[in-house]
mmCIF file with all atom_site columns, C-alpha atoms in Angstrom:
data_model
loop_
_atom_site.group_PDB
_atom_site.id
_atom_site.type_symbol
_atom_site.label_atom_id
_atom_site.label_alt_id
_atom_site.label_comp_id
_atom_site.label_asym_id
_atom_site.label_entity_id
_atom_site.label_seq_id
_atom_site.pdbx_PDB_ins_code
_atom_site.Cartn_x
_atom_site.Cartn_y
_atom_site.Cartn_z
_atom_site.occupancy
_atom_site.B_iso_or_equiv
_atom_site.pdbx_formal_charge
_atom_site.auth_seq_id
_atom_site.auth_comp_id
_atom_site.auth_asym_id
_atom_site.auth_atom_id
_atom_site.pdbx_PDB_model_num
ATOM 1   C CA . MET D 1 1   ? -34.976 -113.398 -56.414 1.00 0.00 ? 735 MET D CA 1
ATOM 2   C CA . ARG D 1 2   ? -33.918 -111.563 -59.590 1.00 0.00 ? 736 ARG D CA 1
ATOM 3   C CA . ARG D 1 3   ? -36.874 -113.030 -61.474 1.00 0.00 ? 737 ARG D CA 1
ATOM 4   C CA . ALA D 1 4   ? -39.339 -111.975 -58.767 1.00 0.00 ? 738 ALA D CA 1
ATOM 5   C CA . ALA D 1 5   ? -37.840 -108.471 -58.682 1.00 0.00 ? 739 ALA D CA 1
ATOM 6   C CA . MET D 1 6   ? -38.110 -108.151 -62.454 1.00 0.00 ? 740 MET D CA 1
ATOM 7   C CA . ILE D 1 7   ? -41.742 -109.333 -62.413 1.00 0.00 ? 741 ILE D CA 1
ATOM 8   C CA . ILE D 1 8   ? -42.648 -106.841 -59.649 1.00 0.00 ? 742 ILE D CA 1
ATOM 9   C CA . THR D 1 9   ? -40.860 -104.070 -61.532 1.00 0.00 ? 743 THR D CA 1
ATOM 10  C CA . LEU D 1 10  ? -42.635 -104.915 -64.781 1.00 0.00 ? 744 LEU D CA 1
ATOM 11  C CA . ILE D 1 11  ? -46.056 -104.995 -63.096 1.00 0.00 ? 745 ILE D CA 1
ATOM 12  C CA . SER D 1 12  ? -45.470 -101.649 -61.379 1.00 0.00 ? 746 SER D CA 1
ATOM 13  C CA . VAL D 1 13  ? -44.342 -100.031 -64.634 1.00 0.00 ? 747 VAL D CA 1
ATOM 14  C CA . VAL D 1 14  ? -47.392 -101.380 -66.497 1.00 0.00 ? 748 VAL D CA 1
ATOM 15  C CA . VAL D 1 15  ? -49.789 -100.192 -63.773 1.00 0.00 ? 749 VAL D CA 1
ATOM 16  C CA . TRP D 1 16  ? -48.328 -96.700  -63.701 1.00 0.00 ? 750 TRP D CA 1
ATOM 17  C CA . ALA D 1 17  ? -48.265 -96.558  -67.507 1.00 0.00 ? 751 ALA D CA 1
ATOM 18  C CA . LEU D 1 18  ? -51.965 -97.445  -67.616 1.00 0.00 ? 752 LEU D CA 1
ATOM 19  C CA . LEU D 1 19  ? -52.727 -94.762  -65.033 1.00 0.00 ? 753 LEU D CA 1
ATOM 20  C CA . ALA D 1 20  ? -50.799 -92.233  -67.114 1.00 0.00 ? 754 ALA D CA 1
ATOM 21  C CA . VAL D 1 21  ? -52.701 -93.200  -70.270 1.00 0.00 ? 755 VAL D CA 1
ATOM 22  C CA . LEU D 1 22  ? -56.025 -92.877  -68.442 1.00 0.00 ? 756 LEU D CA 1
ATOM 23  C CA . ALA D 1 23  ? -54.955 -89.489  -67.115 1.00 0.00 ? 757 ALA D CA 1
ATOM 24  C CA . LEU D 1 24  ? -54.066 -88.318  -70.620 1.00 0.00 ? 758 LEU D CA 1
ATOM 25  C CA . LEU D 1 25  ? -57.292 -89.561  -72.171 1.00 0.00 ? 759 LEU D CA 1
ATOM 26  C CA . GLY D 1 26  ? -59.673 -88.794  -69.323 1.00 0.00 ? 760 GLY D CA 1
ATOM 27  C CA . GLY D 1 27  ? -61.213 -85.402  -69.984 1.00 0.00 ? 761 GLY D CA 1
ATOM 28  C CA . GLU D 1 28  ? -59.644 -82.167  -68.754 1.00 0.00 ? 762 GLU D CA 1
ATOM 29  C CA . PHE D 1 29  ? -55.896 -82.313  -68.125 1.00 0.00 ? 763 PHE D CA 1
ATOM 30  C CA . GLY D 1 30  ? -55.350 -80.698  -64.727 1.00 0.00 ? 764 GLY D CA 1
ATOM 31  C CA . ASP D 1 31  ? -52.953 -80.743  -61.815 1.00 0.00 ? 765 ASP D CA 1
ATOM 32  C CA . THR D 1 32  ? -53.841 -84.297  -60.742 1.00 0.00 ? 766 THR D CA 1
ATOM 33  C CA . GLN D 1 33  ? -53.278 -85.659  -64.237 1.00 0.00 ? 767 GLN D CA 1
ATOM 34  C CA . TRP D 1 34  ? -49.859 -83.990  -64.386 1.00 0.00 ? 768 TRP D CA 1
ATOM 35  C CA . LYS D 1 35  ? -48.929 -85.566  -61.057 1.00 0.00 ? 769 LYS D CA 1
ATOM 36  C CA . ILE D 1 36  ? -49.993 -89.014  -62.263 1.00 0.00 ? 770 ILE D CA 1
ATOM 37  C CA . LEU D 1 37  ? -48.027 -88.605  -65.490 1.00 0.00 ? 771 LEU D CA 1
ATOM 38  C CA . LEU D 1 38  ? -44.859 -87.451  -63.732 1.00 0.00 ? 772 LEU D CA 1
ATOM 39  C CA . SER D 1 39  ? -45.200 -90.210  -61.131 1.00 0.00 ? 773 SER D CA 1
ATOM 40  C CA . SER D 1 40  ? -45.485 -92.853  -63.848 1.00 0.00 ? 774 SER D CA 1
ATOM 41  C CA . MET D 1 41  ? -42.362 -91.509  -65.561 1.00 0.00 ? 775 MET D CA 1
ATOM 42  C CA . LEU D 1 42  ? -40.433 -91.611  -62.282 1.00 0.00 ? 776 LEU D CA 1
ATOM 43  C CA . VAL D 1 43  ? -41.550 -95.192  -61.587 1.00 0.00 ? 777 VAL D CA 1
ATOM 44  C CA . THR D 1 44  ? -40.325 -96.244  -65.032 1.00 0.00 ? 778 THR D CA 1
ATOM 45  C CA . ALA D 1 45  ? -37.011 -94.448  -64.477 1.00 0.00 ? 779 ALA D CA 1
ATOM 46  C CA . ALA D 1 46  ? -36.622 -96.061  -61.048 1.00 0.00 ? 780 ALA D CA 1
ATOM 47  C CA . ALA D 1 47  ? -37.214 -99.507  -62.545 1.00 0.00 ? 781 ALA D CA 1
ATOM 48  C CA . ALA D 1 48  ? -34.679 -98.925  -65.332 1.00 0.00 ? 782 ALA D CA 1
ATOM 49  C CA . VAL D 1 49  ? -32.007 -97.687  -62.916 1.00 0.00 ? 783 VAL D CA 1
ATOM 50  C CA . ALA D 1 50  ? -32.643 -100.534 -60.452 1.00 0.00 ? 784 ALA D CA 1
ATOM 51  C CA . LEU D 1 51  ? -32.329 -103.129 -63.227 1.00 0.00 ? 785 LEU D CA 1
ATOM 52  C CA . ALA D 1 52  ? -29.052 -101.548 -64.342 1.00 0.00 ? 786 ALA D CA 1
ATOM 53  C CA . CYS D 1 53  ? -27.777 -101.732 -60.763 1.00 0.00 ? 787 CYS D CA 1
ATOM 54  C CA . ALA D 1 54  ? -28.779 -105.416 -60.591 1.00 0.00 ? 788 ALA D CA 1
ATOM 55  C CA . VAL D 1 55  ? -26.724 -106.471 -63.638 1.00 0.00 ? 789 VAL D CA 1
ATOM 56  C CA . PRO D 1 56  ? -23.540 -107.318 -61.625 1.00 0.00 ? 790 PRO D CA 1
ATOM 57  C CA . LEU D 1 57  ? -25.573 -109.614 -59.345 1.00 0.00 ? 791 LEU D CA 1
ATOM 58  C CA . TYR D 1 58  ? -25.656 -112.213 -62.151 1.00 0.00 ? 792 TYR D CA 1
ATOM 59  C CA . GLU D 1 59  ? -21.849 -112.473 -62.121 1.00 0.00 ? 793 GLU D CA 1
ATOM 60  C CA . GLY D 1 60  ? -21.548 -111.991 -58.365 1.00 0.00 ? 794 GLY D CA 1
ATOM 61  C CA . HIS D 1 61  ? -19.431 -108.877 -58.860 1.00 0.00 ? 795 HIS D CA 1
ATOM 62  C CA . LEU D 1 62  ? -19.064 -105.665 -56.797 1.00 0.00 ? 796 LEU D CA 1
ATOM 63  C CA . GLY D 1 63  ? -20.235 -107.258 -53.532 1.00 0.00 ? 797 GLY D CA 1
ATOM 64  C CA . PRO D 1 64  ? -23.114 -105.365 -51.858 1.00 0.00 ? 798 PRO D CA 1
ATOM 65  C CA . ILE D 1 65  ? -22.741 -102.274 -54.076 1.00 0.00 ? 799 ILE D CA 1
ATOM 66  C CA . PRO D 1 66  ? -25.532 -103.308 -56.514 1.00 0.00 ? 800 PRO D CA 1
ATOM 67  C CA . TRP D 1 67  ? -27.953 -103.669 -53.585 1.00 0.00 ? 801 TRP D CA 1
ATOM 68  C CA . ILE D 1 68  ? -26.996 -100.176 -52.414 1.00 0.00 ? 802 ILE D CA 1
ATOM 69  C CA . GLY D 1 69  ? -27.818 -98.877  -55.891 1.00 0.00 ? 803 GLY D CA 1
ATOM 70  C CA . ILE D 1 70  ? -31.175 -100.659 -55.961 1.00 0.00 ? 804 ILE D CA 1
ATOM 71  C CA . GLY D 1 71  ? -32.077 -99.264  -52.535 1.00 0.00 ? 805 GLY D CA 1
ATOM 72  C CA . ALA D 1 72  ? -30.939 -95.765  -53.491 1.00 0.00 ? 806 ALA D CA 1
ATOM 73  C CA . SER D 1 73  ? -33.052 -95.920  -56.655 1.00 0.00 ? 807 SER D CA 1
ATOM 74  C CA . ALA D 1 74  ? -36.152 -97.014  -54.758 1.00 0.00 ? 808 ALA D CA 1
ATOM 75  C CA . VAL D 1 75  ? -35.784 -94.427  -51.980 1.00 0.00 ? 809 VAL D CA 1
ATOM 76  C CA . GLY D 1 76  ? -34.610 -91.573  -54.221 1.00 0.00 ? 810 GLY D CA 1
ATOM 77  C CA . PHE D 1 77  ? -37.341 -91.889  -56.833 1.00 0.00 ? 811 PHE D CA 1
ATOM 78  C CA . GLY D 1 78  ? -39.869 -92.670  -54.093 1.00 0.00 ? 812 GLY D CA 1
ATOM 79  C CA . LEU D 1 79  ? -39.060 -89.369  -52.374 1.00 0.00 ? 813 LEU D CA 1
ATOM 80  C CA . MET D 1 80  ? -39.484 -87.576  -55.680 1.00 0.00 ? 814 MET D CA 1
ATOM 81  C CA . ILE D 1 81  ? -42.920 -89.105  -56.155 1.00 0.00 ? 815 ILE D CA 1
ATOM 82  C CA . LEU D 1 82  ? -43.890 -88.165  -52.606 1.00 0.00 ? 816 LEU D CA 1
ATOM 83  C CA . GLY D 1 83  ? -42.665 -84.635  -53.282 1.00 0.00 ? 817 GLY D CA 1
ATOM 84  C CA . ILE D 1 84  ? -44.887 -84.368  -56.356 1.00 0.00 ? 818 ILE D CA 1
ATOM 85  C CA . TRP D 1 85  ? -47.965 -85.167  -54.272 1.00 0.00 ? 819 TRP D CA 1
ATOM 86  C CA . ALA D 1 86  ? -46.931 -83.241  -51.148 1.00 0.00 ? 820 ALA D CA 1
ATOM 87  C CA . ASP D 1 87  ? -48.420 -79.800  -50.564 1.00 0.00 ? 821 ASP D CA 1
ATOM 88  C CA . THR D 1 88  ? -45.594 -78.532  -48.357 1.00 0.00 ? 822 THR D CA 1
ATOM 89  C CA . SER D 1 89  ? -42.049 -77.357  -49.066 1.00 0.00 ? 823 SER D CA 1
ATOM 90  C CA . TRP D 1 90  ? -39.486 -80.173  -49.132 1.00 0.00 ? 824 TRP D CA 1
ATOM 91  C CA . ASP D 1 91  ? -36.139 -78.619  -50.068 1.00 0.00 ? 825 ASP D CA 1
ATOM 92  C CA . GLY D 1 92  ? -34.063 -80.920  -47.849 1.00 0.00 ? 826 GLY D CA 1
ATOM 93  C CA . ALA D 1 93  ? -35.915 -84.018  -48.994 1.00 0.00 ? 827 ALA D CA 1
ATOM 94  C CA . LEU D 1 94  ? -35.452 -82.973  -52.618 1.00 0.00 ? 828 LEU D CA 1
ATOM 95  C CA . LYS D 1 95  ? -31.682 -82.710  -52.134 1.00 0.00 ? 829 LYS D CA 1
ATOM 96  C CA . LEU D 1 96  ? -31.635 -86.138  -50.517 1.00 0.00 ? 830 LEU D CA 1
ATOM 97  C CA . ALA D 1 97  ? -33.738 -87.574  -53.349 1.00 0.00 ? 831 ALA D CA 1
ATOM 98  C CA . LEU D 1 98  ? -31.471 -86.102  -56.033 1.00 0.00 ? 832 LEU D CA 1
ATOM 99  C CA . SER D 1 99  ? -28.375 -87.378  -54.222 1.00 0.00 ? 833 SER D CA 1
ATOM 100 C CA . LEU D 1 100 ? -29.779 -90.912  -54.001 1.00 0.00 ? 834 LEU D CA 1
ATOM 101 C CA . VAL D 1 101 ? -30.828 -90.877  -57.653 1.00 0.00 ? 835 VAL D CA 1
ATOM 102 C CA . ILE D 1 102 ? -27.355 -89.707  -58.725 1.00 0.00 ? 836 ILE D CA 1
ATOM 103 C CA . LEU D 1 103 ? -25.816 -92.450  -56.554 1.00 0.00 ? 837 LEU D CA 1
ATOM 104 C CA . ALA D 1 104 ? -28.105 -95.089  -58.075 1.00 0.00 ? 838 ALA D CA 1
ATOM 105 C CA . VAL D 1 105 ? -27.416 -93.950  -61.653 1.00 0.00 ? 839 VAL D CA 1
ATOM 106 C CA . ALA D 1 106 ? -23.663 -93.980  -60.984 1.00 0.00 ? 840 ALA D CA 1
ATOM 107 C CA . ILE D 1 107 ? -23.799 -97.494  -59.520 1.00 0.00 ? 841 ILE D CA 1
ATOM 108 C CA . GLY D 1 108 ? -25.926 -98.642  -62.455 1.00 0.00 ? 842 GLY D CA 1
ATOM 109 C CA . ALA D 1 109 ? -23.373 -97.256  -64.926 1.00 0.00 ? 843 ALA D CA 1
ATOM 110 C CA . ILE D 1 110 ? -20.490 -98.846  -63.012 1.00 0.00 ? 844 ILE D CA 1
ATOM 111 C CA . GLY D 1 111 ? -22.335 -102.175 -62.999 1.00 0.00 ? 845 GLY D CA 1
ATOM 112 C CA . LEU D 1 112 ? -23.092 -102.080 -66.717 1.00 0.00 ? 846 LEU D CA 1
ATOM 113 C CA . VAL D 1 113 ? -19.461 -101.266 -67.521 1.00 0.00 ? 847 VAL D CA 1
ATOM 114 C CA . ASP D 1 114 ? -18.250 -103.982 -65.142 1.00 0.00 ? 848 ASP D CA 1
ATOM 115 C CA . GLY D 1 115 ? -20.216 -106.603 -67.071 1.00 0.00 ? 849 GLY D CA 1
ATOM 116 C CA . ALA D 1 116 ? -18.264 -105.961 -70.269 1.00 0.00 ? 850 ALA D CA 1
ATOM 117 C CA . ARG D 1 117 ? -15.882 -108.697 -71.428 1.00 0.00 ? 851 ARG D CA 1
ATOM 118 C CA . VAL D 1 118 ? -12.880 -106.955 -72.971 1.00 0.00 ? 852 VAL D CA 1
ATOM 119 C CA . ARG D 1 119 ? -9.345  -108.045 -73.735 1.00 0.00 ? 853 ARG D CA 1
ATOM 120 C CA . VAL D 1 120 ? -6.677  -107.710 -71.042 1.00 0.00 ? 854 VAL D CA 1
ATOM 121 C CA . ALA D 1 121 ? -5.027  -104.848 -72.922 1.00 0.00 ? 855 ALA D CA 1
ATOM 122 C CA . HIS D 1 122 ? -8.271  -102.857 -72.666 1.00 0.00 ? 856 HIS D CA 1
ATOM 123 C CA . GLN D 1 123 ? -9.097  -103.527 -69.021 1.00 0.00 ? 857 GLN D CA 1
ATOM 124 C CA . TRP D 1 124 ? -7.747  -100.109 -68.075 1.00 0.00 ? 858 TRP D CA 1
ATOM 125 C CA . VAL D 1 125 ? -10.539 -98.479  -70.097 1.00 0.00 ? 859 VAL D CA 1
ATOM 126 C CA . VAL D 1 126 ? -13.121 -100.264 -67.936 1.00 0.00 ? 860 VAL D CA 1
ATOM 127 C CA . ARG D 1 127 ? -11.423 -99.254  -64.687 1.00 0.00 ? 861 ARG D CA 1
ATOM 128 C CA . VAL D 1 128 ? -10.886 -95.624  -65.752 1.00 0.00 ? 862 VAL D CA 1
ATOM 129 C CA . SER D 1 129 ? -14.522 -95.386  -66.889 1.00 0.00 ? 863 SER D CA 1
ATOM 130 C CA . GLN D 1 130 ? -15.740 -96.703  -63.534 1.00 0.00 ? 864 GLN D CA 1
ATOM 131 C CA . GLY D 1 131 ? -13.502 -94.244  -61.701 1.00 0.00 ? 865 GLY D CA 1
ATOM 132 C CA . LEU D 1 132 ? -14.787 -91.340  -63.792 1.00 0.00 ? 866 LEU D CA 1
ATOM 133 C CA . VAL D 1 133 ? -18.405 -92.383  -63.123 1.00 0.00 ? 867 VAL D CA 1
ATOM 134 C CA . ALA D 1 134 ? -17.741 -92.421  -59.379 1.00 0.00 ? 868 ALA D CA 1
ATOM 135 C CA . PHE D 1 135 ? -15.895 -89.082  -59.468 1.00 0.00 ? 869 PHE D CA 1
ATOM 136 C CA . GLY D 1 136 ? -18.550 -87.425  -61.624 1.00 0.00 ? 870 GLY D CA 1
ATOM 137 C CA . GLY D 1 137 ? -21.312 -88.679  -59.336 1.00 0.00 ? 871 GLY D CA 1
ATOM 138 C CA . ALA D 1 138 ? -19.474 -87.341  -56.282 1.00 0.00 ? 872 ALA D CA 1
ATOM 139 C CA . LEU D 1 139 ? -19.108 -83.914  -57.926 1.00 0.00 ? 873 LEU D CA 1
ATOM 140 C CA . LEU D 1 140 ? -22.806 -83.770  -58.756 1.00 0.00 ? 874 LEU D CA 1
ATOM 141 C CA . ILE D 1 141 ? -23.832 -84.783  -55.227 1.00 0.00 ? 875 ILE D CA 1
ATOM 142 C CA . ALA D 1 142 ? -21.496 -82.110  -53.827 1.00 0.00 ? 876 ALA D CA 1
ATOM 143 C CA . ALA D 1 143 ? -23.146 -79.573  -56.125 1.00 0.00 ? 877 ALA D CA 1
ATOM 144 C CA . VAL D 1 144 ? -26.613 -80.584  -54.919 1.00 0.00 ? 878 VAL D CA 1
ATOM 145 C CA . TRP D 1 145 ? -25.770 -79.990  -51.264 1.00 0.00 ? 879 TRP D CA 1
ATOM 146 C CA . GLY D 1 146 ? -23.202 -77.210  -51.571 1.00 0.00 ? 880 GLY D CA 1
ATOM 147 C CA . GLU D 1 147 ? -25.027 -74.993  -54.096 1.00 0.00 ? 881 GLU D CA 1
ATOM 148 C CA . ILE D 1 148 ? -21.570 -74.239  -55.491 1.00 0.00 ? 882 ILE D CA 1
ATOM 149 C CA . ASP D 1 149 ? -21.219 -71.011  -57.469 1.00 0.00 ? 883 ASP D CA 1
ATOM 150 C CA . ASN D 1 150 ? -17.694 -71.508  -58.794 1.00 0.00 ? 884 ASN D CA 1
ATOM 151 C CA . GLU D 1 151 ? -16.927 -71.395  -62.495 1.00 0.00 ? 885 GLU D CA 1
ATOM 152 C CA . TRP D 1 152 ? -13.951 -73.740  -62.307 1.00 0.00 ? 886 TRP D CA 1
ATOM 153 C CA . PHE D 1 153 ? -15.888 -76.321  -60.330 1.00 0.00 ? 887 PHE D CA 1
ATOM 154 C CA . TRP D 1 154 ? -18.505 -76.498  -63.064 1.00 0.00 ? 888 TRP D CA 1
ATOM 155 C CA . ARG D 1 155 ? -15.831 -76.583  -65.749 1.00 0.00 ? 889 ARG D CA 1
ATOM 156 C CA . LEU D 1 156 ? -14.173 -79.494  -63.991 1.00 0.00 ? 890 LEU D CA 1
ATOM 157 C CA . THR D 1 157 ? -17.534 -81.224  -63.589 1.00 0.00 ? 891 THR D CA 1
ATOM 158 C CA . GLY D 1 158 ? -18.282 -80.753  -67.283 1.00 0.00 ? 892 GLY D CA 1
ATOM 159 C CA . VAL D 1 159 ? -14.887 -82.168  -68.299 1.00 0.00 ? 893 VAL D CA 1
ATOM 160 C CA . VAL D 1 160 ? -15.343 -85.190  -66.033 1.00 0.00 ? 894 VAL D CA 1
ATOM 161 C CA . LEU D 1 161 ? -18.857 -85.856  -67.343 1.00 0.00 ? 895 LEU D CA 1
ATOM 162 C CA . VAL D 1 162 ? -17.694 -85.604  -70.977 1.00 0.00 ? 896 VAL D CA 1
ATOM 163 C CA . LEU D 1 163 ? -14.825 -88.032  -70.322 1.00 0.00 ? 897 LEU D CA 1
ATOM 164 C CA . THR D 1 164 ? -17.223 -90.296  -68.432 1.00 0.00 ? 898 THR D CA 1
ATOM 165 C CA . ALA D 1 165 ? -19.617 -90.421  -71.369 1.00 0.00 ? 899 ALA D CA 1
ATOM 166 C CA . ALA D 1 166 ? -16.731 -91.167  -73.754 1.00 0.00 ? 900 ALA D CA 1
ATOM 167 C CA . GLY D 1 167 ? -15.473 -93.994  -71.544 1.00 0.00 ? 901 GLY D CA 1
ATOM 168 C CA . VAL D 1 168 ? -18.882 -95.551  -70.928 1.00 0.00 ? 902 VAL D CA 1
ATOM 169 C CA . VAL D 1 169 ? -19.626 -95.501  -74.668 1.00 0.00 ? 903 VAL D CA 1
ATOM 170 C CA . SER D 1 170 ? -16.202 -96.947  -75.553 1.00 0.00 ? 904 SER D CA 1
ATOM 171 C CA . VAL D 1 171 ? -16.522 -99.990  -73.294 1.00 0.00 ? 905 VAL D CA 1
ATOM 172 C CA . PRO D 1 172 ? -19.427 -101.642 -75.195 1.00 0.00 ? 906 PRO D CA 1
ATOM 173 C CA . VAL D 1 173 ? -17.496 -101.116 -78.441 1.00 0.00 ? 907 VAL D CA 1
ATOM 174 C CA . LEU D 1 174 ? -14.454 -102.873 -76.966 1.00 0.00 ? 908 LEU D CA 1
ATOM 175 C CA . HIS D 1 175 ? -16.769 -105.580 -75.621 1.00 0.00 ? 909 HIS D CA 1
ATOM 176 C CA . ARG D 1 176 ? -18.151 -106.149 -79.112 1.00 0.00 ? 910 ARG D CA 1
ATOM 177 C CA . MET D 1 177 ? -14.683 -106.197 -80.678 1.00 0.00 ? 911 MET D CA 1
ATOM 178 C CA . ALA D 1 178 ? -13.343 -108.737 -78.161 1.00 0.00 ? 912 ALA D CA 1
ATOM 179 C CA . ARG D 1 179 ? -16.075 -111.353 -78.831 1.00 0.00 ? 913 ARG D CA 1
ATOM 180 C CA . ILE D 1 180 ? -15.249 -113.167 -75.578 1.00 0.00 ? 914 ILE D CA 1
ATOM 181 C CA . PRO D 1 181 ? -17.969 -115.743 -74.714 1.00 0.00 ? 915 PRO D CA 1
ATOM 182 C CA . ARG D 1 182 ? -19.525 -115.955 -71.246 1.00 0.00 ? 916 ARG D CA 1
ATOM 183 C CA . ALA D 1 183 ? -18.641 -118.849 -68.969 1.00 0.00 ? 917 ALA D CA 1
ATOM 184 C CA . ASP D 1 184 ? -22.165 -120.259 -69.379 1.00 0.00 ? 918 ASP D CA 1
ATOM 185 C CA . ASP D 1 185 ? -21.804 -120.120 -73.157 1.00 0.00 ? 919 ASP D CA 1
ATOM 186 C CA . ILE D 1 186 ? -18.486 -121.944 -72.972 1.00 0.00 ? 920 ILE D CA 1
ATOM 187 C CA . ASP D 1 187 ? -19.985 -124.677 -70.787 1.00 0.00 ? 921 ASP D CA 1
ATOM 188 C CA . ALA D 1 188 ? -22.962 -125.124 -73.092 1.00 0.00 ? 922 ALA D CA 1
ATOM 189 C CA . ALA D 1 189 ? -21.113 -125.031 -76.435 1.00 0.00 ? 923 ALA D CA 1
ATOM 190 C CA . ARG D 1 190 ? -19.870 -128.328 -77.842 1.00 0.00 ? 924 ARG D CA 1
ATOM 191 C CA . VAL D 1 191 ? -17.156 -129.119 -80.374 1.00 0.00 ? 925 VAL D CA 1
ATOM 192 C CA . ALA D 1 192 ? -18.228 -131.840 -82.807 1.00 0.00 ? 926 ALA D CA 1
ATOM 193 C CA . GLN D 1 193 ? -15.456 -131.785 -85.434 1.00 0.00 ? 927 GLN D CA 1
ATOM 194 C CA . CYS D 1 194 ? -11.664 -131.874 -85.387 1.00 0.00 ? 928 CYS D CA 1
ATOM 195 C CA . PRO D 1 195 ? -10.237 -128.680 -86.940 1.00 0.00 ? 929 PRO D CA 1
ATOM 196 C CA . PHE D 1 196 ? -7.272  -130.638 -88.359 1.00 0.00 ? 930 PHE D CA 1
ATOM 197 C CA . CYS D 1 197 ? -8.767  -133.688 -90.066 1.00 0.00 ? 931 CYS D CA 1
ATOM 198 C CA . GLY D 1 198 ? -12.502 -133.097 -89.770 1.00 0.00 ? 932 GLY D CA 1
ATOM 199 C CA . GLY D 1 199 ? -13.023 -136.255 -87.770 1.00 0.00 ? 933 GLY D CA 1
ATOM 200 C CA . PRO D 1 200 ? -15.810 -136.516 -85.194 1.00 0.00 ? 934 PRO D CA 1
ATOM 201 C CA . VAL D 1 201 ? -15.074 -135.387 -81.615 1.00 0.00 ? 935 VAL D CA 1
ATOM 202 C CA . ASP D 1 202 ? -17.284 -134.510 -78.672 1.00 0.00 ? 936 ASP D CA 1
ATOM 203 C CA . GLY D 1 203 ? -16.225 -132.041 -76.012 1.00 0.00 ? 937 GLY D CA 1
ATOM 204 C CA . ARG D 1 204 ? -16.833 -128.651 -74.433 1.00 0.00 ? 938 ARG D CA 1
ATOM 205 C CA . LEU D 1 205 ? -15.639 -125.399 -75.953 1.00 0.00 ? 939 LEU D CA 1
ATOM 206 C CA . ALA D 1 206 ? -12.304 -124.208 -74.504 1.00 0.00 ? 940 ALA D CA 1
ATOM 207 C CA . SER D 1 207 ? -11.511 -127.641 -73.007 1.00 0.00 ? 941 SER D CA 1
ATOM 208 C CA . GLN D 1 208 ? -8.562  -129.867 -73.959 1.00 0.00 ? 942 GLN D CA 1
ATOM 209 C CA . LEU D 1 209 ? -9.785  -132.262 -76.671 1.00 0.00 ? 943 LEU D CA 1
ATOM 210 C CA . HIS D 1 210 ? -8.307  -135.292 -78.452 1.00 0.00 ? 944 HIS D CA 1
ATOM 211 C CA . CYS D 1 211 ? -9.132  -136.479 -81.959 1.00 0.00 ? 945 CYS D CA 1
ATOM 212 C CA . PRO D 1 212 ? -8.938  -140.297 -82.214 1.00 0.00 ? 946 PRO D CA 1
ATOM 213 C CA . ALA D 1 213 ? -8.730  -140.122 -86.013 1.00 0.00 ? 947 ALA D CA 1
ATOM 214 C CA . CYS D 1 214 ? -5.545  -138.027 -86.346 1.00 0.00 ? 948 CYS D CA 1
ATOM 215 C CA . ASP D 1 215 ? -4.324  -138.273 -82.727 1.00 0.00 ? 949 ASP D CA 1
ATOM 216 C CA . MET D 1 216 ? -4.133  -134.472 -82.417 1.00 0.00 ? 950 MET D CA 1
ATOM 217 C CA . ARG D 1 217 ? -4.755  -132.647 -79.158 1.00 0.00 ? 951 ARG D CA 1
ATOM 218 C CA . PHE D 1 218 ? -6.268  -129.181 -79.391 1.00 0.00 ? 952 PHE D CA 1
ATOM 219 C CA . ARG D 1 219 ? -8.431  -126.559 -77.717 1.00 0.00 ? 953 ARG D CA 1
ATOM 220 C CA . VAL D 1 220 ? -11.169 -124.589 -79.534 1.00 0.00 ? 954 VAL D CA 1
ATOM 221 C CA . LEU D 1 221 ? -11.655 -121.169 -77.914 1.00 0.00 ? 955 LEU D CA 1
ATOM 222 C CA . ILE D 1 222 ? -14.304 -119.534 -80.123 1.00 0.00 ? 956 ILE D CA 1
#
């Protein structure tokens, strides 16, 4: 299913990109060409956000939340594209579209952070970052619908978004520092040499192994 979704997404992005190129190169650049260009950009953004939301599906994490993000991305960006081509006012639909896009982006960020493999001592950074993403998204959605004109609300929102960015950027750094292999990598990796005597062994990474040459039992983790 993931492969089919990625293929469909790639085809749609390519088609819209070609339409945008034709619009840019095809004679006078008018209102229709602008609409095609903006629509192609929104399709690309929708695909990127949906793929980010789908990352936790590989690990089976977060339950149905990734699917909610994918649906919100499709509907939210779809409403925006419809609004570009519509000739009538669509204030309510625009608010709904922005809310769904914010929800999808937040879920995508939470999913990307959730996929990081960090040491136990740094797990709190992942959880705090996810909480800040959710809180920041909720504040932005409230601002979309409430049209809030309060200085302290926007100050709080700015602080939360800055902390969110710091947390989301920190997690990949901690992921890189930890160098923890995926379960699939552990299953596929083989140990061929005893670390004590250099004798030949054959076993999976991170499993209990025995060297017949020196009679040592050991476990290779990385």
